[in-house]
Amino acid sequence: MVRKPTSKESARKPNMREAILAAAEELFATNGFNAVSVRDIAQAAGANPGSVTYHFKTKDGLLLEIYRRHCGPMNLRRSELLAAAKRVRDLQDRLEAIVRAYVVPAFTSGSDLAGGGARFTRLRAVMSAEGNEVARKIIAQTFDDTSHAFIDAIHESLPHIPRKDIVWRSHFLLGALYYSLVTPDRVSRLSRGEADGSDPANAIEQLVQATVASFQAPALDQPARRRPVVSSKT
Amino acid sequence: MVRKPTSKESARKPNMREAILAAAEELFATNGFNAVSVRDIAQAAGANPGSVTYHFKTKDGLLLEIYRRHCGPMNLRRSELLAAAKRVRDLQDRLEAIVRAYVVPAFTSGSDLAGGGARFTRLRAVMSAEGNEVARKIIAQTFDDTSHAFIDAIHESLPHIPRKDIVWRSHFLLGALYYSLVTPDRVSRLSRGEADGSDPANAIEQLVQATVASFQAPALDQPARRRPVVSSKT
DNA sequence: ATGTGATTTGTACTATCGTACAAAAGATCA
DNA sequence: TGATCTTTTGTACGATAGTACAAATCACAT
């Protein structure tokens, strides 16, 4: 019974708990877990360091709660979009719909938090890179089901591609997705302003298009169209 | 005059400086910059914490030296492979050779350090995710030239694709590359043992194949009412 | 062997970390 | 209003961080 919807909020800070969560999410996502102190988070949220301990007990507990907050809605939304995608008749269109069902919720809101989708996905990317233990456990047990569902769906629309190859390519998809959220400025810089790496709609379309094509690549063990050309070894 | 090739090495530790660099590289790459203390590094290298200060002045200085050590050889190797790739006549084969020239040095040795390529690339991935300032500066001024060279080369072999799209897709390539080195176990897990995410040769082939296909995808702003059913080049 | 410069060690200083906890303040309802 | 529960504040503690620095040790030319 921790949650109680107070009709009359605190005068100073309406829902400090949420403010701390939001601040932590932002700071963790941009600086990593260890680079951010509890005091940093409290200050960004306009709270007292003790408040963080009160609401979340430990720093790990705070991270855990951020994940709990987002995982459910995001996976739900992905499931809905995946179900809809699987009803698409045309195989080519279906594949694109499936990829889109995977990508879109990662970039856009997790249904309750405004613009929270991209921030949370970036957080996951950073925690994954840092090898964060708390995150690793939650991710494996929360997202693997979803990942398998997507892999299976993709496999059904590309029956001639070995499942192994599809796993690799969906892994590349997640890496590309993560990286797009981690350093969007790199796209702007390398394209000399022609592309805006920070524009989610742009990123989604580019990522979906590129990924669909990668999934449609011939299988690896298939007799290659032609021989690899340069550098077999050194 | 810091470097002096001693014919008779120290009895205890042959080249402690190298041991510290190697230990730091490994620890930073797997745990992130802030999660690793100077004392952790010293202990892993069998050195005294003071030695780290002596050789590299600060923790940032240590990271800087790691980058200095690898950037040159890796970019040199990439340049060589790129030059060779650009001499390939067939456009399709050339594209694959170019992608391979980009990917291979990231996975394999930086010519002087054994197996250091993958470790250093993983380090870059982690520093990028953490938004590390020291790394950000070096990366931008060291790798952007190389990136542009590759983008230009790819653009030449795919003249009908807007440069903007090629930037996006090469960005996805780097993200996929990074992520493959950060969590190779995920591939093994999701493929239920069918694929080994830790096998560099495997990762390279899968990544090259998928990436070449993604580059060959039709341009985004193209009408694209109905796209080619299976990779137009086959 | 001895002096000299390069390296390694040991230790200490200050800052900041995560967290605990008691007291203050605010909210809710009889 | 006063009692009670929730939340916020302020402060403090032990651990550990990065780094500085003097003493000890080593390698080697003389």
mmCIF file of N, CA and C in Angstrom, chain A residues 129-131, chain B residues 25-32 122 126:
data_model
loop_
_atom_site.group_PDB
_atom_site.id
_atom_site.type_symbol
_atom_site.label_atom_id
_atom_site.label_comp_id
_atom_site.label_asym_id
_atom_site.label_seq_id
_atom_site.Cartn_x
_atom_site.Cartn_y
_atom_site.Cartn_z
ATOM 1 N N ALA A 129 25.833 -1.625 -22.340
ATOM 2 C CA ALA A 129 27.242 -1.383 -22.637
ATOM 3 C C ALA A 129 28.090 -1.464 -21.372
ATOM 4 N N GLU A 130 27.536 -0.999 -20.280
ATOM 5 C CA GLU A 130 28.290 -0.996 -19.024
ATOM 6 C C GLU A 130 28.290 -2.364 -18.344
ATOM 7 N N GLY A 131 27.512 -3.289 -18.886
ATOM 8 C CA GLY A 131 27.441 -4.605 -18.275
ATOM 9 C C GLY A 131 26.777 -4.583 -16.910
ATOM 10 N N GLU B 25 42.445 -1.498 -20.373
ATOM 11 C CA GLU B 25 41.653 -1.697 -21.587
ATOM 12 C C GLU B 25 40.573 -2.750 -21.350
ATOM 13 N N GLU B 26 40.989 -3.849 -20.782
ATOM 14 C CA GLU B 26 40.061 -4.948 -20.529
ATOM 15 C C GLU B 26 38.959 -4.535 -19.557
ATOM 16 N N LEU B 27 39.359 -3.902 -18.472
ATOM 17 C CA LEU B 27 38.384 -3.536 -17.439
ATOM 18 C C LEU B 27 37.439 -2.438 -17.915
ATOM 19 N N PHE B 28 37.987 -1.419 -18.564
ATOM 20 C CA PHE B 28 37.136 -0.351 -19.103
ATOM 21 C C PHE B 28 36.139 -0.922 -20.115
ATOM 22 N N ALA B 29 36.623 -1.821 -20.963
ATOM 23 C CA ALA B 29 35.778 -2.342 -22.042
ATOM 24 C C ALA B 29 34.629 -3.186 -21.515
ATOM 25 N N THR B 30 34.816 -3.802 -20.371
ATOM 26 C CA THR B 30 33.763 -4.692 -19.874
ATOM 27 C C THR B 30 32.896 -4.058 -18.793
ATOM 28 N N ASN B 31 33.427 -3.027 -18.119
ATOM 29 C CA ASN B 31 32.664 -2.472 -16.998
ATOM 30 C C ASN B 31 32.370 -0.989 -17.121
ATOM 31 N N GLY B 32 32.954 -0.349 -18.094
ATOM 32 C CA GLY B 32 32.786 1.095 -18.208
ATOM 33 C C GLY B 32 33.889 1.839 -17.485
ATOM 34 N N ARG B 122 35.276 -2.689 -28.572
ATOM 35 C CA ARG B 122 34.297 -2.780 -27.491
ATOM 36 C C ARG B 122 34.466 -1.611 -26.528
ATOM 37 N N VAL B 126 31.623 1.160 -25.434
ATOM 38 C CA VAL B 126 31.224 1.463 -24.069
ATOM 39 C C VAL B 126 31.423 2.943 -23.750
#
